[in-house]
mmCIF file of C-alpha atoms in Angstrom:
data_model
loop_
_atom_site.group_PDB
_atom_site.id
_atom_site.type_symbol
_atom_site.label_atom_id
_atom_site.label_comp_id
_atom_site.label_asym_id
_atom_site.label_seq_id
_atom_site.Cartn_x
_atom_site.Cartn_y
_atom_site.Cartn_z
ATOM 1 C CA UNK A 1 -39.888 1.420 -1.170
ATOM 2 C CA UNK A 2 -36.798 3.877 -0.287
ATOM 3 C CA UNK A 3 -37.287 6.525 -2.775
ATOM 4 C CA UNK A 4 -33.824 8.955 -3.027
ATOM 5 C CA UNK A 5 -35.099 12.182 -4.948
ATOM 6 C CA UNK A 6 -32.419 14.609 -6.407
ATOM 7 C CA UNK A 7 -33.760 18.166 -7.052
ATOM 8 C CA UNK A 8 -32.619 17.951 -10.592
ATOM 9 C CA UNK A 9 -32.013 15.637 -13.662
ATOM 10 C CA UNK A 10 -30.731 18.207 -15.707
ATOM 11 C CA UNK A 11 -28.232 21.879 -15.074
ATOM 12 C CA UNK A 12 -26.686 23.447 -16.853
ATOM 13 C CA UNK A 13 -24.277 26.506 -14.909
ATOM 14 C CA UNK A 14 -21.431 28.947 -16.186
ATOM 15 C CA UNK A 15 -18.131 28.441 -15.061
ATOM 16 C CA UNK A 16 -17.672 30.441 -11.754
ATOM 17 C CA UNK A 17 -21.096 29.911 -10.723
ATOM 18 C CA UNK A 18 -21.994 28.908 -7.594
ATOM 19 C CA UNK A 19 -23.885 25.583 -7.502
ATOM 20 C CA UNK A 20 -26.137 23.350 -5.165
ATOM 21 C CA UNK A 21 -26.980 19.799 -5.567
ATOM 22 C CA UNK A 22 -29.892 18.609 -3.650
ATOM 23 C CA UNK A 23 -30.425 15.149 -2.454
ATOM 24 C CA UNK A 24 -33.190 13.961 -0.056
ATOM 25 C CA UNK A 25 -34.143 10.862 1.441
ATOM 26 C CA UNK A 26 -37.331 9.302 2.983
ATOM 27 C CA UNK A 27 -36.013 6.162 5.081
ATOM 28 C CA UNK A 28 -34.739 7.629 8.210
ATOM 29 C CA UNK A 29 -31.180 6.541 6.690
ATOM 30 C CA UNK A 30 -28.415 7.671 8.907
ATOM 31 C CA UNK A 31 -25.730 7.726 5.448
ATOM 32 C CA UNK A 32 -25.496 9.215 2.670
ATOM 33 C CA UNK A 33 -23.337 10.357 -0.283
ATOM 34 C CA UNK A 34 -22.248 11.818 -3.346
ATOM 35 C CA UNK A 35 -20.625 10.221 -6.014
ATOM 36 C CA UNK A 36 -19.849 11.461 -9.293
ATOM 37 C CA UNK A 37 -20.247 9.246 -12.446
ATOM 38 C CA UNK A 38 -17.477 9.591 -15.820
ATOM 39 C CA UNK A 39 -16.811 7.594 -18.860
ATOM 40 C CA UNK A 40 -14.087 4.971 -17.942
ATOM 41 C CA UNK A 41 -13.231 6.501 -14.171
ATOM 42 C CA UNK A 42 -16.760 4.612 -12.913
ATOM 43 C CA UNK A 43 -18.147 5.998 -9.814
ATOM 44 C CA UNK A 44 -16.089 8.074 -7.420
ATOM 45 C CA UNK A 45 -17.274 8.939 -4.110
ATOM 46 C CA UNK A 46 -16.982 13.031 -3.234
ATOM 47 C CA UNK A 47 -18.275 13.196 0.353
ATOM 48 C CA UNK A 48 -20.522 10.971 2.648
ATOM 49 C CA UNK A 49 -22.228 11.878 5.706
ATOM 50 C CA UNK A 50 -22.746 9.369 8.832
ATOM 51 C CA UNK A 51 -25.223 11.270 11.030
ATOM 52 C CA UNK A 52 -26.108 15.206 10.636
ATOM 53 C CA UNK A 53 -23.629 17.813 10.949
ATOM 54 C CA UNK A 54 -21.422 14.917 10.461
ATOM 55 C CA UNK A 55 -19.015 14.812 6.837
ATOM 56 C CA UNK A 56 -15.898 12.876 5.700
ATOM 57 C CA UNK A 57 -13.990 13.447 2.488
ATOM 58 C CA UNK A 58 -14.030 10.557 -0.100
ATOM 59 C CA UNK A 59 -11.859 10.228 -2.760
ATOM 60 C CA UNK A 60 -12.193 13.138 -4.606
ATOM 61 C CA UNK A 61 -13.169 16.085 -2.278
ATOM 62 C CA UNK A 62 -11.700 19.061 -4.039
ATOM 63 C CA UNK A 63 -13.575 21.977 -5.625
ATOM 64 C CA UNK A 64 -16.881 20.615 -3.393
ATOM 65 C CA UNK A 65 -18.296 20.912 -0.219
ATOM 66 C CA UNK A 66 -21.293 19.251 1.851
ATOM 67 C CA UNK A 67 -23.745 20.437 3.873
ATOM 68 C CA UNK A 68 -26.207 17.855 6.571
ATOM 69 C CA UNK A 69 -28.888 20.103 8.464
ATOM 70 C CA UNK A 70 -31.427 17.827 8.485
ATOM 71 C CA UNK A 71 -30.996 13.683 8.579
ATOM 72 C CA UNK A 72 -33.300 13.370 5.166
ATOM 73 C CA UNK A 73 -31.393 15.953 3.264
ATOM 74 C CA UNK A 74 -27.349 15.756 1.692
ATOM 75 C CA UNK A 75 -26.531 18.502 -0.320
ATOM 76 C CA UNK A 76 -23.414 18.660 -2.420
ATOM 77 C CA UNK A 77 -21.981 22.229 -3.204
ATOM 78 C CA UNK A 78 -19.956 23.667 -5.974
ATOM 79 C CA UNK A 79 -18.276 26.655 -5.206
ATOM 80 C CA UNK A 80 -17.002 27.974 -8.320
ATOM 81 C CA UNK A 81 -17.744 25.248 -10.882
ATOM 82 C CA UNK A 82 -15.303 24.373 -13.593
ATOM 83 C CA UNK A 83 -15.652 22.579 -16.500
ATOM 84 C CA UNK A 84 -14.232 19.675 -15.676
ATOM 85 C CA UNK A 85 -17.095 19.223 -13.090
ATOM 86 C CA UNK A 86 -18.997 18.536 -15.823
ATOM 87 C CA UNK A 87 -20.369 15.204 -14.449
ATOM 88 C CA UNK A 88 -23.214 12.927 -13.711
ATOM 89 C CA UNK A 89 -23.622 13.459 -9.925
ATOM 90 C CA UNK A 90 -25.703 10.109 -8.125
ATOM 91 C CA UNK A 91 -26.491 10.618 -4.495
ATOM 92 C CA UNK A 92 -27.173 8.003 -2.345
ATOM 93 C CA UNK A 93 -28.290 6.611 1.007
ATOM 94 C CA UNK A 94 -28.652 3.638 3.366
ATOM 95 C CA UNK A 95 -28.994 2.734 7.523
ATOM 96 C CA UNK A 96 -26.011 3.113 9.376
ATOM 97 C CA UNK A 97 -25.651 -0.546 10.062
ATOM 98 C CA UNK A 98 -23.010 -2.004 8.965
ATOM 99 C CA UNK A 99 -23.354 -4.559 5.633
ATOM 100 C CA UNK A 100 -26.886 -2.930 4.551
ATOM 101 C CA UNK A 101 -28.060 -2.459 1.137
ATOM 102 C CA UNK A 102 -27.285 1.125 -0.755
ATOM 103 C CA UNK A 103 -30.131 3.238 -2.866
ATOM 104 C CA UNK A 104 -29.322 5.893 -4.986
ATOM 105 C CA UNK A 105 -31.338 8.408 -6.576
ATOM 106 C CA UNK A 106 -31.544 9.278 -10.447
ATOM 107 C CA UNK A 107 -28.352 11.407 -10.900
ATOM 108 C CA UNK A 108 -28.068 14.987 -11.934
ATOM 109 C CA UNK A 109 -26.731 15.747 -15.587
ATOM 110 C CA UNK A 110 -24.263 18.756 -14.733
ATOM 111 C CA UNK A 111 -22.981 20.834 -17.600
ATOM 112 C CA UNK A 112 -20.218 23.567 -16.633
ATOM 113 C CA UNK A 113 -19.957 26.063 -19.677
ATOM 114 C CA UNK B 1 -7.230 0.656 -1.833
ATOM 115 C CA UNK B 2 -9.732 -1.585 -3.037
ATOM 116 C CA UNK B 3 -9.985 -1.945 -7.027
ATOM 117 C CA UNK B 4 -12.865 -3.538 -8.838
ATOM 118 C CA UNK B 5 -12.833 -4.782 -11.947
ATOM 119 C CA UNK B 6 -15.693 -5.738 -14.517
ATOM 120 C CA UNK B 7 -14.576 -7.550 -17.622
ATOM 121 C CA UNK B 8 -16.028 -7.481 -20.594
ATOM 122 C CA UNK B 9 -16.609 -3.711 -20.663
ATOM 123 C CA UNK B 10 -19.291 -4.595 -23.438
ATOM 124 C CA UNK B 11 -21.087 -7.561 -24.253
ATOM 125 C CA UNK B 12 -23.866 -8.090 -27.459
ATOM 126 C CA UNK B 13 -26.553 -11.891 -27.042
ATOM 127 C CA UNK B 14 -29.508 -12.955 -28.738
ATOM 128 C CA UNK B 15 -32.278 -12.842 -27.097
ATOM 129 C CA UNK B 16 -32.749 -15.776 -24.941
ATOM 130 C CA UNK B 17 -29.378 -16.697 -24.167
ATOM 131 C CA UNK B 18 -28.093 -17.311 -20.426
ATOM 132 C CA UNK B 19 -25.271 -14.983 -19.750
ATOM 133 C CA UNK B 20 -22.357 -14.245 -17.021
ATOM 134 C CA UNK B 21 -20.829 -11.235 -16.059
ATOM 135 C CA UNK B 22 -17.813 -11.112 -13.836
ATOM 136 C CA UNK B 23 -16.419 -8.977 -11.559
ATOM 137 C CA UNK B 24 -13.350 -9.091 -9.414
ATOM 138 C CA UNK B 25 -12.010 -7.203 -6.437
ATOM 139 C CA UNK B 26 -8.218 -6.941 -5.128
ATOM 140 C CA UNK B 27 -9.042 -6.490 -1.121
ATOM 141 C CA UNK B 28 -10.749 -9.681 -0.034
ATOM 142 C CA UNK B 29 -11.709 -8.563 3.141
ATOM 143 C CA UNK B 30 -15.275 -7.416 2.287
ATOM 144 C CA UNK B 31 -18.466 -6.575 3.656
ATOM 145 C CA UNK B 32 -20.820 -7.378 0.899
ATOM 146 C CA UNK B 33 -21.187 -6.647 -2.839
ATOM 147 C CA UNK B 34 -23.455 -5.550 -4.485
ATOM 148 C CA UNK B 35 -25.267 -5.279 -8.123
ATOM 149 C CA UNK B 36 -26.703 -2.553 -9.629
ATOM 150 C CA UNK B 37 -28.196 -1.884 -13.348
ATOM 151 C CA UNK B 38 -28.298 1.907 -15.145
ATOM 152 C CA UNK B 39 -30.170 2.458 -17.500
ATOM 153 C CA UNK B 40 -28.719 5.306 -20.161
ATOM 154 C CA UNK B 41 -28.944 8.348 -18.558
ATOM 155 C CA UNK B 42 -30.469 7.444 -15.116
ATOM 156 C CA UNK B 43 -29.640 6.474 -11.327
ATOM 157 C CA UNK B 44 -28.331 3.035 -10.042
ATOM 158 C CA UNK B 45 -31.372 0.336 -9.580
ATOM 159 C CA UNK B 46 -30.015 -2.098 -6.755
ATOM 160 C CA UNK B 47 -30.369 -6.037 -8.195
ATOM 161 C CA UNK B 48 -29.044 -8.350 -5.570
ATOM 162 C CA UNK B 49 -27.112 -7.484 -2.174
ATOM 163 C CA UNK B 50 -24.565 -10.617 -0.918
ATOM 164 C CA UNK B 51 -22.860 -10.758 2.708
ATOM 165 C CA UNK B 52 -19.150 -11.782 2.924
ATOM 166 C CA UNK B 53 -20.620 -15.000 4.378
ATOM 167 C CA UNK B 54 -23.087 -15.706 1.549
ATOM 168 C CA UNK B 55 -22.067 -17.428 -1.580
ATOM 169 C CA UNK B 56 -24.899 -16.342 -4.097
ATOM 170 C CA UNK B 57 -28.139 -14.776 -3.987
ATOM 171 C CA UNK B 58 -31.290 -15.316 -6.188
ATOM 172 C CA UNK B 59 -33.808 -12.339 -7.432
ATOM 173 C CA UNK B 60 -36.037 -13.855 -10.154
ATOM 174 C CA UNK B 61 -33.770 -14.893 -13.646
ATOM 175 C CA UNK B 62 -30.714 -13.109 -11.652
ATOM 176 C CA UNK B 63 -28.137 -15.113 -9.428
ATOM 177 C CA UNK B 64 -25.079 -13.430 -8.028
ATOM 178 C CA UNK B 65 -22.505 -15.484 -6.626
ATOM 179 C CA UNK B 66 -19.404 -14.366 -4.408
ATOM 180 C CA UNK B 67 -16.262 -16.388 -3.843
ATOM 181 C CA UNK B 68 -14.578 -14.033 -1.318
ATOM 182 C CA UNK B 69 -10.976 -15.754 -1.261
ATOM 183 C CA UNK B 70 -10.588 -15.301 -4.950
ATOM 184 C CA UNK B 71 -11.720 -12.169 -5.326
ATOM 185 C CA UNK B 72 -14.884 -12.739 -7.783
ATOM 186 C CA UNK B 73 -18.424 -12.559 -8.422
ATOM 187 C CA UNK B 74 -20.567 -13.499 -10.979
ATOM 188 C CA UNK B 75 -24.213 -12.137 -11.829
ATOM 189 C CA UNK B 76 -26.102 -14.584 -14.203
ATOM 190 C CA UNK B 77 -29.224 -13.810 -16.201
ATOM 191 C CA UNK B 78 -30.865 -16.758 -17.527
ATOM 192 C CA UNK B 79 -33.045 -16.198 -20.681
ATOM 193 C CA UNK B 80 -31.923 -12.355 -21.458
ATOM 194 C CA UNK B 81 -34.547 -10.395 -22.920
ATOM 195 C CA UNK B 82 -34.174 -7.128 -24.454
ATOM 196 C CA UNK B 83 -35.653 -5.094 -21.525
ATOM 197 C CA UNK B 84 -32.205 -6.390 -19.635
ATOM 198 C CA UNK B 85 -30.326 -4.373 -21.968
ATOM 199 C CA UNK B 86 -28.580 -2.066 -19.512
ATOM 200 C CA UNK B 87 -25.506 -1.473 -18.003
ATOM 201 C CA UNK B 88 -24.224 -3.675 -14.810
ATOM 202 C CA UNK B 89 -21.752 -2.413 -11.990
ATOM 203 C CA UNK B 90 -21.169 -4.221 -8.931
ATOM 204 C CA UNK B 91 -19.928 -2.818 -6.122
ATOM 205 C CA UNK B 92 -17.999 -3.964 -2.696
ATOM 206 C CA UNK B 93 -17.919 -2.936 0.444
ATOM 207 C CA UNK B 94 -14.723 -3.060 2.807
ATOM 208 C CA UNK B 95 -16.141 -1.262 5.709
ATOM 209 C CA UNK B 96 -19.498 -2.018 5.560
ATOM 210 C CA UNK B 97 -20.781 1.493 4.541
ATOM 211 C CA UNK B 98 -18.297 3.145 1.727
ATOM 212 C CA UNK B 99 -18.735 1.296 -1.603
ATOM 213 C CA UNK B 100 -15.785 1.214 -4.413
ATOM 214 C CA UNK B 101 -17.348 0.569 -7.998
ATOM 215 C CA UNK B 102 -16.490 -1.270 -11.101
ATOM 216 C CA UNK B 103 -16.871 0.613 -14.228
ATOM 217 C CA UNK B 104 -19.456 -1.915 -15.496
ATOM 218 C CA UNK B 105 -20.393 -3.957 -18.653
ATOM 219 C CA UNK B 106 -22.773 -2.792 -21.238
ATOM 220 C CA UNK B 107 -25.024 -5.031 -22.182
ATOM 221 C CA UNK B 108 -27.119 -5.768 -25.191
ATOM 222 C CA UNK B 109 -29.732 -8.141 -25.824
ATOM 223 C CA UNK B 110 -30.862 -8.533 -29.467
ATOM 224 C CA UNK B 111 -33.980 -9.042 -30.134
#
C-alpha cells in the first residue's frame, strides 16, 4: 500500500514563527503537493512538485514556500505564520503519469496563535 | 477554472438505505475523477478512481459513475451502514495531475 506520512497531526506555533511541514512518501512518486483544507473553501492546492528541485505555485501560494531535496520528501514552509494560516494542511502524492490515482496523507492540524 | 460542486452539503439515512451523492464539474474536458472519504479530523482515503473514458467503477457496495458531457458523477452506496458515516469529496482532474475539489457532503447513517 502507498503510505503518505506527515511529520505531524497536531501544531500549534505563535504568530511570526517560522514553520515546517513535513511530508514523505514511499512509492517512488514523481508528484506531490500541498493542499490546505477550510470550512466551506474545500481543498485548495498551495504548491506541487513534478520531479525534485522542481515547484509550481497552485492557487494559493502566498505566505508559503516549498522545498524538494529528495524525490520521497515535500516539505511545505511557513515563513512567518499568521493566523489566518490556521488550517488543516493534507499533503499528497502520486506517479507522474498522467490520469493516475492520488494518496494523501493524514493532514496536519495547524493552529497560529 | 474548473469548479466542482457537491450537492447536498449534508445528508442524514437509516441504516440500510441505498443512497446517491452527486457531484458536478463546469470544465468537461477531464482526466479522471475521483472519490475520496474523511473521516473527522483525518486525511483523504481514496474510494474509486474513473478515466474520462470510463462510465462507472465498482469497489464493493460503492459505484461511481461519470457522464463527462454533462458534467456529473454519482457515487452510490447500497445498504449504508453506520461505519460509512463520513464525509465524501470527489475530485477531477483537467490535466491529468492537478486535482480541483468539491467541498463534499456529510454523511450520516443512523443506526
Amino acid at each position: 500500500d502507498v503510505k503518505v506520512t506527515q511529520s505531524s497531526r497536531y501544531l500549534v506555533k505563535r504568530t511570526g514563527e517560522k514553520v515546517f511541514l513535513e511530508c514523505v512518501q514511499d512509492m517512488d512518486h514523481e508528484n506531490m503537493f500541498w493542499y490546505r483544507q477550510d470550512p466551506g473553501l474545500g481543498l485548495r492546492l498551495i504548491y506541487f512538485s513534478y520531479d525534485v528541485k522542481m515547484k509550481e505555485k497552485g492557487d494559493i501560494p502566498e505566505g508559503y514556500s516549498v522545498s524538494r531535496e529528495k524525490k520521497e520528501r515535500f516539505s511545505l514552509i511557513l515563513e512567518s505564520a499568521s493566523t489566518n494560516q490556521t488550517s488543516m494542511y493534507l499533503c499528497a502524492s502520486k506517479t507522474g503519469a498522467v490520469g493516475t490515482e492520488a494518496f494523501f496523507g493524514q493532514g496536519t492540524r495547524l493552529t497560529v496563535v | 477554472k474548473q469548479e466542482v460542486t457537491q450537492i447536498p452539503a449534508a445528508l442524514s439515512v437509516p441504516e440500510g438505505e441505498n443512497l446517491v451523492l452527486n457531484c458536478s464539474f463546469t470544465d468537461s474536458a477531464i482526466y479522471n475523477l475521483q472519490w475520496f472519504r474523511q473521516d473527522p479530523g483525518k486525511g483523504l482515503t481514496s474510494l474509486l478512481l474513473i478515466q474520462s473514458s470510463q462510465r462507472e467503477q465498482t469497489s464493493g457496495r460503492l459505484n461511481a459513475s461519470l457522464d463527462k458531457s454533462s458534467g456529473r458523477s454519482t457515487l452510490y452506496i447500497a445498504a449504508s451502514q453506520p461505519g460509512d458515516s463520513a464525509t465524501y469529496l470527489c475530485a477531477v482532474s483537467n490535466t491529468g495531475n492537478q486535482f480541483y475539489f468539491g467541498t463534499g457532503t456529510s454523511l450520516t447513517v443512523i443506526p
